[in-house]
Coordinates of C-alpha atoms in Angstrom, one line a residue:
Chain A
M73 CA -107.7 113.8 15.9
K74 CA -111.3 114.9 16.7
L75 CA -112.8 114.4 20.1
K76 CA -115.6 112.3 18.9
M77 CA -112.7 109.9 17.4
M78 CA -111.2 109.2 20.6
Y79 CA -114.1 107.1 21.8
S80 CA -115.7 105.7 18.7
F81 CA -115.9 102.4 20.0
L82 CA -118.7 104.1 22.4
N83 CA -120.6 105.7 19.6
S84 CA -123.5 104.0 19.8
D85 CA -124.1 104.2 23.5
I86 CA -123.1 108.1 23.4
E87 CA -126.3 108.1 20.6
K88 CA -128.4 106.5 23.2
I89 CA -127.6 109.3 25.6
E90 CA -128.4 111.6 23.3
R91 CA -131.7 110.4 22.8
E92 CA -132.4 109.7 26.4
L93 CA -131.4 113.4 27.1
E94 CA -134.1 114.3 24.7
E95 CA -136.8 112.3 26.2
T96 CA -135.9 113.1 29.9
V97 CA -136.5 117.0 29.2
Q98 CA -140.0 116.1 27.3
A99 CA -142.1 118.1 29.7
N100 CA -145.8 118.3 29.5
S101 CA -145.4 122.1 29.8
I102 CA -144.8 123.8 26.2
I103 CA -142.4 126.3 28.0
L104 CA -140.1 123.7 29.6
R105 CA -140.0 121.5 26.5
E106 CA -138.8 124.3 24.4
S107 CA -136.7 125.6 26.5
S108 CA -134.9 122.6 27.5
L109 CA -134.6 121.7 24.1
H110 CA -133.3 124.4 22.8
L111 CA -130.4 124.1 25.5
L112 CA -130.1 120.7 24.4
Q113 CA -129.8 121.4 20.8
A114 CA -127.3 123.9 21.4
G115 CA -124.9 121.4 21.8
G116 CA -121.8 120.9 24.0
K117 CA -119.0 118.3 24.1
R118 CA -121.1 116.1 26.4
I119 CA -117.6 115.5 28.4
R120 CA -119.4 114.5 31.5
P121 CA -121.4 111.7 30.1
I122 CA -118.3 110.5 28.2
F123 CA -116.6 110.5 31.6
V124 CA -119.1 108.2 33.0
L125 CA -119.3 105.7 30.4
L126 CA -115.4 105.5 30.2
A127 CA -114.8 105.1 34.0
G128 CA -117.7 102.4 33.8
Q129 CA -115.7 100.7 31.4
F130 CA -113.4 99.5 34.3
G131 CA -116.0 97.4 35.7
N132 CA -119.1 95.7 34.9
Y133 CA -120.3 98.2 32.2
D134 CA -124.2 97.7 31.3
I135 CA -125.3 100.7 29.0
H136 CA -128.6 100.6 30.5
K137 CA -127.7 101.3 33.7
I138 CA -124.9 103.7 33.2
K139 CA -126.6 105.8 30.8
K140 CA -129.0 107.1 33.3
A141 CA -126.1 108.0 35.3
A142 CA -124.5 109.7 32.4
V143 CA -127.6 111.6 31.7
S144 CA -128.0 112.8 35.2
L145 CA -124.6 114.3 35.2
E146 CA -124.9 116.3 32.0
L147 CA -128.4 117.5 33.0
I148 CA -126.8 119.0 36.3
H149 CA -124.4 120.6 34.0
M150 CA -127.0 122.0 32.1
A151 CA -129.1 123.3 34.6
S152 CA -126.0 125.1 36.2
L153 CA -125.5 126.6 32.7
V154 CA -129.2 127.8 32.7
H155 CA -128.8 129.5 36.3
D156 CA -125.2 131.1 35.4
D157 CA -126.7 132.8 32.5
V158 CA -129.0 134.3 34.6
I159 CA -126.7 135.6 37.1
D160 CA -124.0 136.5 34.4
D161 CA -126.7 138.3 32.2
S162 CA -125.9 136.5 29.3
D163 CA -127.4 136.4 26.1
L164 CA -125.5 134.1 23.9
R165 CA -123.9 130.8 24.7
R166 CA -122.4 128.7 22.1
G167 CA -123.7 131.2 19.4
Q168 CA -127.1 130.5 20.4
P169 CA -129.5 132.9 22.4
T170 CA -129.7 131.7 25.9
I171 CA -133.0 131.0 27.7
K172 CA -133.0 134.1 29.7
A173 CA -132.7 136.2 26.5
K174 CA -135.1 133.9 24.5
W175 CA -137.6 133.8 27.2
D176 CA -136.8 135.6 30.5
N177 CA -135.1 135.2 33.9
K178 CA -138.2 133.7 35.2
V179 CA -138.6 131.0 33.0
A180 CA -134.8 130.6 33.0
M181 CA -135.1 129.9 36.7
Y182 CA -137.5 127.4 36.6
T183 CA -136.0 125.6 33.4
G184 CA -133.0 125.3 35.7
D185 CA -134.9 123.9 38.8
Y186 CA -137.0 121.7 36.4
I187 CA -133.6 120.2 34.8
F188 CA -131.9 120.0 38.1
A189 CA -135.1 117.9 39.2
R190 CA -135.2 115.7 36.4
S191 CA -131.5 114.8 36.9
I192 CA -131.9 114.0 40.2
E193 CA -134.9 111.6 39.6
I194 CA -133.2 110.1 36.7
M195 CA -130.2 109.0 38.7
S196 CA -132.7 107.9 41.5
D197 CA -133.7 105.1 39.1
I198 CA -130.8 103.6 40.1
N199 CA -130.6 101.5 43.1
K200 CA -127.0 102.9 44.1
P201 CA -127.3 104.7 47.4
D202 CA -123.5 105.6 46.8
A203 CA -124.1 107.0 43.6
H204 CA -127.1 109.4 44.7
R205 CA -125.0 110.7 47.7
V206 CA -122.0 111.6 45.3
L207 CA -124.7 113.8 43.0
A208 CA -126.0 115.2 45.9
N209 CA -122.8 116.4 47.6
T210 CA -121.9 117.4 44.3
I211 CA -124.6 119.9 43.7
V212 CA -124.2 121.4 47.0
E213 CA -120.6 122.3 46.2
V214 CA -121.6 123.3 43.0
C215 CA -124.1 125.6 44.6
I216 CA -121.6 127.4 47.1
G217 CA -119.3 127.6 44.1
E218 CA -121.9 129.8 42.5
I219 CA -122.4 132.0 45.2
Q220 CA -118.8 132.4 45.6
Q221 CA -118.4 133.3 42.3
I222 CA -121.1 136.3 42.5
K223 CA -119.4 137.5 45.9
D224 CA -115.5 137.6 43.9
K225 CA -116.9 139.6 40.8
Y226 CA -114.6 142.6 40.7
R227 CA -112.8 141.8 43.6
F228 CA -109.5 142.6 42.2
D229 CA -107.7 142.0 45.4
Q230 CA -108.2 138.3 45.4
N231 CA -105.4 135.8 45.1
I232 CA -104.8 132.4 43.0
R233 CA -106.0 130.5 45.8
D234 CA -109.5 132.0 45.3
Y235 CA -109.3 131.5 41.7
F236 CA -108.5 127.8 42.0
R237 CA -110.8 127.1 44.9
R238 CA -113.8 128.8 42.3
I239 CA -112.9 126.6 39.3
K240 CA -112.8 123.5 41.3
R241 CA -116.4 123.9 42.3
K242 CA -117.4 125.5 39.0
T243 CA -116.0 122.7 36.8
A244 CA -113.5 120.1 38.3
L245 CA -115.8 118.7 41.0
L246 CA -118.6 117.9 38.2
I247 CA -116.1 116.3 36.2
S248 CA -114.4 114.0 38.9
A249 CA -118.1 113.2 40.2
S250 CA -119.0 112.0 36.7
S251 CA -116.0 109.3 36.8
L252 CA -116.4 108.6 40.3
V253 CA -120.5 107.8 39.4
G254 CA -119.5 105.9 36.6
A255 CA -117.3 103.9 38.4
I256 CA -119.6 103.5 41.3
V257 CA -122.4 102.2 39.0
S258 CA -120.3 99.6 37.2
D259 CA -118.8 98.1 40.5
V260 CA -115.5 99.2 39.8
E261 CA -112.8 98.3 42.2
E262 CA -112.4 100.6 45.4
E263 CA -108.8 101.6 44.4
F264 CA -109.6 102.5 40.8
Q265 CA -112.7 104.2 41.9
Q266 CA -110.6 106.5 43.7
K267 CA -108.0 107.2 40.9
L268 CA -110.5 107.8 38.4
H269 CA -112.4 110.4 41.0
Q270 CA -108.9 111.9 41.3
F271 CA -108.5 112.0 37.5
G272 CA -111.6 113.7 36.7
Y273 CA -110.6 116.6 39.4
Y274 CA -107.2 117.1 37.5
V275 CA -108.9 117.0 33.9
G276 CA -111.5 119.5 35.3
M277 CA -108.8 122.0 36.5
S278 CA -106.9 121.8 33.6
Y279 CA -109.8 122.1 31.2
Q280 CA -111.3 125.1 32.9
I281 CA -107.7 127.0 32.7
I282 CA -107.6 126.4 28.9
D283 CA -111.5 127.8 28.6
D284 CA -110.2 130.9 30.9
V285 CA -107.3 131.4 28.6
L286 CA -109.3 130.9 25.6
D287 CA -111.8 134.0 26.7
F288 CA -108.6 136.1 25.8
V289 CA -107.2 134.5 23.0
G290 CA -110.2 133.1 21.4
T291 CA -112.2 134.8 18.7
E292 CA -115.9 135.7 19.0
K293 CA -116.5 133.0 16.3
E294 CA -114.6 130.2 17.9
L295 CA -116.1 131.1 21.5
G296 CA -119.8 131.6 20.6
K297 CA -119.7 134.9 22.5
P298 CA -117.5 138.1 22.5
A299 CA -114.0 137.7 23.5
G300 CA -112.8 139.1 27.1
G301 CA -116.7 138.4 28.5
D302 CA -115.5 136.9 31.5
L303 CA -113.4 139.9 32.7
L304 CA -116.3 142.4 31.5
Q305 CA -118.5 140.3 33.9
G306 CA -115.7 140.8 36.5
N307 CA -114.7 137.1 36.5
I308 CA -111.1 137.6 37.6
T309 CA -109.7 134.4 35.9
L310 CA -105.8 133.0 36.1
P311 CA -104.3 135.1 33.3
V312 CA -106.0 138.1 34.9
L313 CA -104.2 137.4 38.2
F314 CA -101.0 136.6 36.7
A315 CA -100.9 139.7 34.7
M316 CA -102.0 141.9 37.6
E317 CA -98.6 141.2 39.1
N318 CA -97.2 143.7 36.8
E319 CA -98.3 147.0 38.5
E320 CA -98.9 148.9 35.2
V321 CA -101.3 146.2 34.1
R322 CA -103.1 146.1 37.3
Q323 CA -103.9 149.7 37.1
K324 CA -105.6 149.1 33.6
V325 CA -107.5 146.0 35.2
I326 CA -109.0 147.5 38.0
T327 CA -110.7 150.1 35.8
V328 CA -112.8 147.1 34.4
H329 CA -116.5 147.6 34.9
E330 CA -119.7 146.3 33.1
E331 CA -120.3 149.3 31.4
M332 CA -117.0 150.0 29.9
S333 CA -116.7 150.4 25.9
K334 CA -115.5 147.8 23.9
Q335 CA -112.6 149.5 22.7
E336 CA -111.6 150.3 26.4
L337 CA -111.9 146.6 27.2
T338 CA -109.7 145.6 23.9
E339 CA -106.9 147.9 25.5
V340 CA -106.9 146.0 28.8
I341 CA -107.3 142.5 27.1
T342 CA -104.1 143.4 25.0
S343 CA -102.2 144.5 27.8
I344 CA -102.9 141.4 29.6
K345 CA -102.0 139.4 26.4
N346 CA -98.7 141.2 26.4
T347 CA -97.5 139.8 29.6
D348 CA -96.5 136.3 30.2
A349 CA -99.8 135.6 31.9
I350 CA -101.2 133.5 29.2
N351 CA -98.3 131.0 28.9
R352 CA -98.1 130.9 32.6
S353 CA -101.4 130.0 32.9
L354 CA -101.1 127.3 30.2
Q355 CA -98.2 125.9 32.1
I356 CA -100.3 125.5 35.3
S357 CA -103.1 124.0 32.9
D358 CA -100.3 121.5 31.7
M359 CA -99.1 120.6 35.4
Y360 CA -102.8 119.4 35.7
L361 CA -102.8 117.4 32.8
N362 CA -99.7 115.7 33.5
K363 CA -101.1 114.8 37.2
A364 CA -104.1 113.5 35.2
L365 CA -102.3 111.1 33.2
L366 CA -99.9 110.0 36.2
T367 CA -102.8 109.2 38.1
I368 CA -104.5 106.5 35.7
S369 CA -101.1 105.3 34.8
D370 CA -101.9 102.1 36.9
L371 CA -105.1 101.3 35.2
P372 CA -105.3 98.3 33.0
N373 CA -104.5 99.4 29.8
G374 CA -107.3 98.9 26.9
K375 CA -109.5 101.0 24.5
A376 CA -110.9 103.0 27.7
K377 CA -108.0 104.0 29.4
S378 CA -106.5 104.9 25.9
A379 CA -109.7 107.1 25.7
L380 CA -109.5 108.7 28.7
T381 CA -105.8 110.0 28.0
N382 CA -106.5 111.1 24.8
I383 CA -109.3 113.1 25.8
A384 CA -107.4 114.7 28.6
K385 CA -104.6 115.6 26.4
Y386 CA -107.2 117.1 23.9
L387 CA -109.2 119.1 26.5
G388 CA -105.8 120.3 27.7
K389 CA -104.3 121.4 24.4
R390 CA -107.8 122.4 22.6
K391 CA -108.0 125.6 20.5
F392 CA -111.8 126.3 21.1
Chain B
M1199 CA -156.6 124.0 70.6
K1200 CA -153.0 125.1 69.2
L1201 CA -151.4 123.2 66.7
K1202 CA -148.3 122.5 68.5
M1203 CA -150.5 120.8 71.7
M1204 CA -152.0 118.3 68.8
Y1205 CA -148.5 116.6 68.6
S1206 CA -146.9 117.2 72.2
F1207 CA -145.6 113.8 72.3
L1208 CA -143.1 114.7 69.6
N1209 CA -142.3 117.9 70.9
S1210 CA -138.9 116.9 71.7
D1211 CA -138.4 115.5 68.4
I1212 CA -139.5 118.2 66.7
E1213 CA -136.9 120.4 68.5
K1214 CA -134.4 118.0 67.3
I1215 CA -135.5 118.7 63.8
E1216 CA -135.6 122.5 64.3
R1217 CA -131.8 122.0 65.4
E1218 CA -131.1 120.0 62.6
L1219 CA -132.4 122.6 60.0
E1220 CA -130.3 125.1 61.5
E1221 CA -127.4 123.2 61.0
T1222 CA -128.0 121.9 57.8
V1223 CA -128.0 125.5 56.2
Q1224 CA -124.8 126.4 58.0
A1225 CA -123.0 127.1 54.7
N1226 CA -119.3 128.3 54.8
S1227 CA -120.3 131.1 52.6
I1228 CA -121.8 134.0 54.6
I1229 CA -124.3 135.3 52.4
L1230 CA -125.9 131.8 51.9
R1231 CA -125.6 131.1 55.4
E1232 CA -127.4 134.4 56.5
S1233 CA -130.0 134.1 53.6
S1234 CA -131.1 130.5 54.7
L1235 CA -131.1 131.4 58.6
H1236 CA -133.2 134.0 57.7
L1237 CA -135.6 132.3 55.7
L1238 CA -135.4 129.6 58.8
Q1239 CA -136.5 131.7 61.6
A1240 CA -139.0 133.4 59.7
G1241 CA -140.7 130.4 60.8
G1242 CA -143.7 128.4 59.6
K1243 CA -145.9 125.7 60.8
R1244 CA -143.3 122.8 59.9
I1245 CA -146.3 120.9 58.7
R1246 CA -144.2 118.9 56.4
P1247 CA -141.7 117.2 58.9
I1248 CA -144.8 117.1 61.3
F1249 CA -146.1 114.8 58.8
V1250 CA -143.0 112.8 58.4
L1251 CA -142.9 112.0 61.6
L1252 CA -146.6 111.0 62.3
A1253 CA -146.6 108.7 59.3
G1254 CA -143.7 106.9 60.6
Q1255 CA -145.2 106.4 63.9
F1256 CA -147.0 103.6 62.1
G1257 CA -143.9 101.6 61.4
N1258 CA -140.4 101.3 63.2
Y1259 CA -139.9 104.8 64.1
D1260 CA -136.1 105.8 64.5
I1261 CA -135.8 109.6 65.2
H1262 CA -132.3 109.5 63.8
K1263 CA -133.1 108.2 60.6
I1264 CA -136.4 110.1 60.3
K1265 CA -135.1 113.5 61.3
K1266 CA -133.4 113.4 58.2
A1267 CA -136.3 112.7 55.9
A1268 CA -138.3 115.4 58.0
V1269 CA -135.7 118.3 57.5
S1270 CA -135.3 117.4 53.8
L1271 CA -139.1 117.5 53.1
E1272 CA -139.0 121.1 54.9
L1273 CA -136.0 122.4 52.9
I1274 CA -137.6 121.3 49.7
H1275 CA -140.6 123.3 50.8
M1276 CA -138.5 126.3 51.9
A1277 CA -136.3 126.5 48.5
S1278 CA -139.6 126.7 46.5
L1279 CA -140.7 129.6 48.5
V1280 CA -137.1 131.2 47.9
H1281 CA -137.8 131.1 44.1
D1282 CA -141.7 131.8 43.9
D1283 CA -140.7 134.9 45.8
V1284 CA -138.5 135.9 42.9
I1285 CA -141.3 134.9 40.2
D1286 CA -144.0 136.6 42.2
D1287 CA -141.7 139.7 42.8
S1288 CA -142.8 139.4 46.7
D1289 CA -141.1 141.4 49.5
L1290 CA -142.7 140.3 52.3
R1291 CA -143.6 136.7 53.8
R1292 CA -144.9 135.9 57.1
G1293 CA -144.3 139.6 57.7
Q1294 CA -140.4 139.5 57.0
P1295 CA -138.7 141.0 54.1
T1296 CA -138.2 138.0 51.3
I1297 CA -134.5 137.2 50.5
K1298 CA -134.9 138.6 47.1
A1299 CA -136.2 141.7 49.0
K1300 CA -133.3 142.0 51.5
W1301 CA -130.5 140.8 49.2
D1302 CA -131.9 140.5 45.4
N1303 CA -132.9 138.0 43.0
K1304 CA -129.6 136.6 42.1
V1305 CA -129.0 135.8 45.7
A1306 CA -132.4 134.4 46.0
M1307 CA -132.0 132.2 43.3
Y1308 CA -128.7 130.5 44.4
T1309 CA -129.9 130.2 47.9
G1310 CA -133.0 128.5 46.6
D1311 CA -130.8 126.2 44.9
Y1312 CA -128.3 125.8 47.7
I1313 CA -131.3 124.6 49.8
F1314 CA -132.9 122.4 47.0
A1315 CA -129.1 120.9 47.1
R1316 CA -128.9 120.2 50.8
S1317 CA -132.5 118.9 50.9
I1318 CA -131.2 116.1 48.5
E1319 CA -128.1 115.5 50.2
I1320 CA -129.7 114.9 53.7
M1321 CA -132.1 112.4 52.0
S1322 CA -129.3 110.9 50.3
D1323 CA -128.0 110.1 53.8
I1324 CA -130.8 107.5 54.5
N1325 CA -130.2 104.0 52.6
K1326 CA -133.8 104.2 50.9
P1327 CA -133.7 104.3 47.4
D1328 CA -137.5 104.3 47.2
A1329 CA -137.5 107.7 49.6
H1330 CA -134.7 109.1 47.2
R1331 CA -137.2 108.4 44.2
V1332 CA -140.1 109.6 45.7
L1333 CA -138.5 113.1 46.6
A1334 CA -137.1 113.4 43.2
N1335 CA -140.4 112.6 41.5
T1336 CA -141.9 115.3 43.7
I1337 CA -139.4 117.7 43.2
V1338 CA -139.9 117.3 39.4
E1339 CA -143.8 117.6 39.7
V1340 CA -143.6 120.7 42.0
C1341 CA -141.4 122.4 39.2
I1342 CA -143.5 121.7 36.6
G1343 CA -146.5 123.1 38.6
E1344 CA -144.4 126.4 39.1
I1345 CA -144.1 127.1 35.5
Q1346 CA -147.8 126.1 34.9
Q1347 CA -148.2 128.6 37.7
I1348 CA -146.5 131.4 35.4
K1349 CA -148.4 130.3 32.7
D1350 CA -151.8 130.7 33.8
K1351 CA -151.2 133.9 35.5
Y1352 CA -154.2 136.5 34.6
R1353 CA -155.6 133.9 32.5
F1354 CA -159.0 134.9 33.1
D1355 CA -160.6 132.1 31.2
Q1356 CA -158.8 129.3 32.8
N1357 CA -161.5 126.5 34.7
I1358 CA -161.5 124.8 37.9
R1359 CA -159.6 122.0 37.1
D1360 CA -156.7 124.2 36.2
Y1361 CA -156.8 125.6 39.5
F1362 CA -157.0 121.7 41.2
R1363 CA -154.0 120.7 38.6
R1364 CA -152.2 123.7 40.0
I1365 CA -152.7 123.3 43.7
K1366 CA -152.1 119.8 43.4
R1367 CA -148.4 120.2 42.3
K1368 CA -148.1 123.5 44.5
T1369 CA -149.1 122.0 48.0
A1370 CA -150.8 118.7 48.0
L1371 CA -147.7 116.6 46.3
L1372 CA -145.5 117.7 48.9
I1373 CA -147.6 117.0 51.7
S1374 CA -148.6 113.7 50.3
A1375 CA -145.0 112.8 49.7
S1376 CA -144.0 113.8 53.2
S1377 CA -146.4 111.0 54.6
L1378 CA -145.0 108.6 52.2
V1379 CA -141.6 109.3 53.2
G1380 CA -142.2 109.0 56.6
A1381 CA -143.8 105.7 56.0
I1382 CA -141.2 104.4 53.7
V1383 CA -138.3 105.0 56.3
S1384 CA -140.0 103.3 59.0
D1385 CA -141.2 100.5 57.1
V1386 CA -144.9 101.3 57.4
E1387 CA -146.5 98.2 55.6
E1388 CA -147.6 98.9 52.2
E1389 CA -151.3 99.2 52.5
F1390 CA -150.9 101.9 55.3
Q1391 CA -148.2 103.4 53.1
Q1392 CA -150.8 104.2 50.5
K1393 CA -153.2 105.2 53.2
L1394 CA -150.9 107.8 54.5
H1395 CA -150.1 109.0 50.7
Q1396 CA -153.4 109.6 50.1
F1397 CA -154.2 111.2 53.3
G1398 CA -151.5 113.7 52.8
Y1399 CA -152.7 114.4 49.3
Y1400 CA -156.3 115.3 50.6
V1401 CA -155.0 117.3 53.7
G1402 CA -153.1 119.4 51.3
M1403 CA -155.7 120.3 48.6
S1404 CA -158.0 121.1 51.7
Y1405 CA -155.2 123.1 53.3
Q1406 CA -154.5 125.4 50.0
I1407 CA -157.9 125.9 49.5
I1408 CA -158.2 127.4 53.0
D1409 CA -154.8 129.4 52.0
D1410 CA -156.6 131.0 49.0
V1411 CA -159.8 131.9 50.8
L1412 CA -157.7 133.5 53.8
D1413 CA -156.1 135.4 51.1
F1414 CA -159.4 137.2 50.6
V1415 CA -161.1 137.1 54.2
G1416 CA -157.7 137.5 56.2
T1417 CA -156.2 140.9 57.7
E1418 CA -152.9 142.2 56.6
K1419 CA -151.5 141.4 60.1
E1420 CA -153.2 137.7 60.1
L1421 CA -151.5 137.3 56.8
G1422 CA -148.2 138.7 57.2
K1423 CA -148.6 140.3 53.6
P1424 CA -151.3 142.8 52.1
A1425 CA -154.6 141.0 51.5
G1426 CA -155.7 140.4 47.8
G1427 CA -152.0 139.8 47.0
D1428 CA -152.6 136.2 45.0
L1429 CA -155.1 137.9 42.8
L1430 CA -153.2 141.2 42.3
Q1431 CA -150.4 139.1 41.0
G1432 CA -152.4 137.2 38.8
N1433 CA -153.4 134.1 40.5
I1434 CA -156.6 133.0 39.9
T1435 CA -157.9 130.9 42.7
L1436 CA -161.1 128.9 43.9
P1437 CA -162.7 131.9 45.3
V1438 CA -161.8 133.9 42.0
L1439 CA -163.3 131.1 39.6
F1440 CA -166.4 130.7 41.7
A1441 CA -167.1 134.6 41.9
M1442 CA -166.7 134.7 38.0
E1443 CA -169.9 132.9 37.4
N1444 CA -171.6 135.9 38.1
E1445 CA -171.1 138.1 34.9
E1446 CA -170.6 141.6 36.5
V1447 CA -168.0 140.5 39.3
R1448 CA -166.4 138.7 36.1
Q1449 CA -166.0 141.8 34.5
K1450 CA -164.6 143.6 37.4
V1451 CA -162.3 140.7 38.0
I1452 CA -160.8 140.5 34.4
T1453 CA -159.8 144.4 34.8
V1454 CA -157.1 143.3 37.4
H1455 CA -153.6 144.1 36.6
E1456 CA -150.1 144.2 38.7
E1457 CA -150.4 148.2 38.8
M1458 CA -153.8 148.8 39.5
S1459 CA -154.4 151.0 42.7
K1460 CA -155.2 149.5 46.1
Q1461 CA -158.4 151.0 46.0
E1462 CA -159.5 149.5 42.7
L1463 CA -158.4 146.2 44.2
T1464 CA -160.1 146.7 47.2
E1465 CA -163.3 147.1 45.0
V1466 CA -163.1 144.0 43.5
I1467 CA -162.1 141.9 46.4
T1468 CA -165.3 143.3 48.0
S1469 CA -167.3 142.2 44.8
I1470 CA -165.7 138.9 45.2
K1471 CA -166.7 138.3 48.9
N1472 CA -170.4 139.6 48.0
T1473 CA -171.0 136.7 46.1
D1474 CA -171.1 133.0 47.4
A1475 CA -167.7 132.0 46.5
I1476 CA -166.1 132.2 50.0
N1477 CA -168.7 129.6 51.4
R1478 CA -168.6 127.3 48.1
S1479 CA -164.9 127.4 48.4
L1480 CA -164.8 126.2 52.2
Q1481 CA -167.3 123.5 51.3
I1482 CA -164.7 122.2 48.7
S1483 CA -162.0 122.5 51.1
D1484 CA -164.2 120.8 53.9
M1485 CA -164.8 117.8 51.3
Y1486 CA -161.0 117.0 51.0
L1487 CA -161.0 117.2 55.0
N1488 CA -163.5 114.3 55.1
K1489 CA -162.1 112.4 52.5
A1490 CA -158.7 112.7 54.4
L1491 CA -160.2 111.5 57.6
L1492 CA -162.2 108.7 55.7
T1493 CA -158.9 107.5 54.4
I1494 CA -157.0 107.0 57.7
S1495 CA -160.0 105.7 59.5
D1496 CA -158.8 101.9 59.3
L1497 CA -155.4 103.0 60.6
P1498 CA -154.8 101.3 64.2
N1499 CA -155.6 104.0 66.7
G1500 CA -153.1 105.6 68.7
K1501 CA -151.5 109.0 69.5
A1502 CA -150.5 109.4 66.0
K1503 CA -153.7 108.4 64.3
S1504 CA -155.4 111.3 66.7
A1505 CA -152.6 113.9 65.8
L1506 CA -153.1 113.3 62.3
T1507 CA -157.0 113.7 62.4
N1508 CA -156.5 116.8 64.9
I1509 CA -154.0 118.3 62.7
A1510 CA -156.2 117.8 59.6
K1511 CA -159.2 119.3 61.0
Y1512 CA -157.1 122.3 62.3
L1513 CA -155.8 123.2 59.0
G1514 CA -159.0 122.8 57.2
K1515 CA -160.6 125.1 59.9
R1516 CA -157.7 127.7 60.7
K1517 CA -158.3 131.2 60.6
F1518 CA -154.7 132.3 59.6

């Protein structure tokens, strides 16, 4: 089943959000408009807006209000991608040139700032100080995570806790904030708000681990960027940490540096794939997925709960 | 009279804000904490917090509430300085190495993001959606202004309207937002809110013109960075635009480029100073200053109004 089929009852609302996203980044400035639209049109799964809407379904769902929250969360995500591409010096994302590649680092920095700012602006249209607070707290944590990620690069003596802390900030917090904000805006009852929040966190952890596995097992075509790119950039992910428990593999991994040849990198990747690291990582992802499903088991049955369940499973099992 | 003397009745509140600023940037991350503190300790006039507090004096002034707004406005200003230093490739600010010089562009980008985020977070602690909205709108406009500034660099055929539009976004909007937010948080009556808002705008315009004049007439010691730096970076300010009305000067100015020697730059600066451009710029600054003073003439007399009047005059007449 395709992802889109899982929330087909919300299709017209998702289209509204897509239009709202485009309208929101229509700056007067040509550079800003073009760079933002370029980013938007490169696509993406729109997971964060979907989580906002689905969480909102458990309360007083009003698309005109909640769509602003959904757009806001997607924009935060987009802004962080733009700045990440500057840090990671990435030229490709989803098979498209990045803003820093098509323009330059300076344009990318300010485009990211602008999208950040628009995100906060559109959220401030909703009269829900609690939602503003969640958004603001989340952005702070995401920023701290980004600095952490720079610090941890090529740090081969880090442990699994460092990794979990990093992906929590990098991915899980924004997805859990999406569910929570959706719930707040729709006045979902307190107990369910907390469960939706927790659910988003577990799904985010499961999702990011899969993402990190795919960087090893995916093809360049599937990933929209060369495989092994994370490792080459010094991002030590879960499969790497598991594989390094083998001393022979460890000795290979610690030779990784930005300038190494494709062939050398391929050898390191192969040695990682030859361990049980991929399978163990997938098991951890599964564990988070199961926690996610357990967390929402008490929520009222219906379309929204089915959709959340199916999406969580899809994200935890996806091939690219 | 020194600036600090003009609002001495608020000195203990300003100290509270200084402490709150330091506490606010105390991140767990060492890099973030050090880079943010470095920035904070480089000083600054704290004009935006002062405007927040003084505007708040016309309503129900509560330092515990309003100090958060004051900190938020100063942090936005600081964040934009950090990102500006990346764009302008500046190594010195207020006589101190910039974050991008002491660390690098990547750290500067994320430190800016983090401070931005903390600013929004601390404002979201106050239950005033109107204040959240003003802050968010202002950040968007400031970002658009930053991109505009990149586009306008070394564009010698720009006109005075381009300049005014740019300094409005670069400086005036944040100062006027400071007065407005201070007024909103203290529930100042609507009519006075608008006047304080307008006042901040005029003071900001006057202030920025003086700043641009000082880049020509100030010494390196007074400025904390080499004189003529704006022009060297391609920022075409009001004195330059006035001076270029003289065709001979114009021919010299359009030769300016980033790599030119100090001696060549000094010649261009001298030719600008030999016209009436500095005086005409000061007259425009004065005009804005007078509009500012007229705008608040109807406000109730008292310490706050005297302070605003004196500060506006001081900023519009300062020597560095």
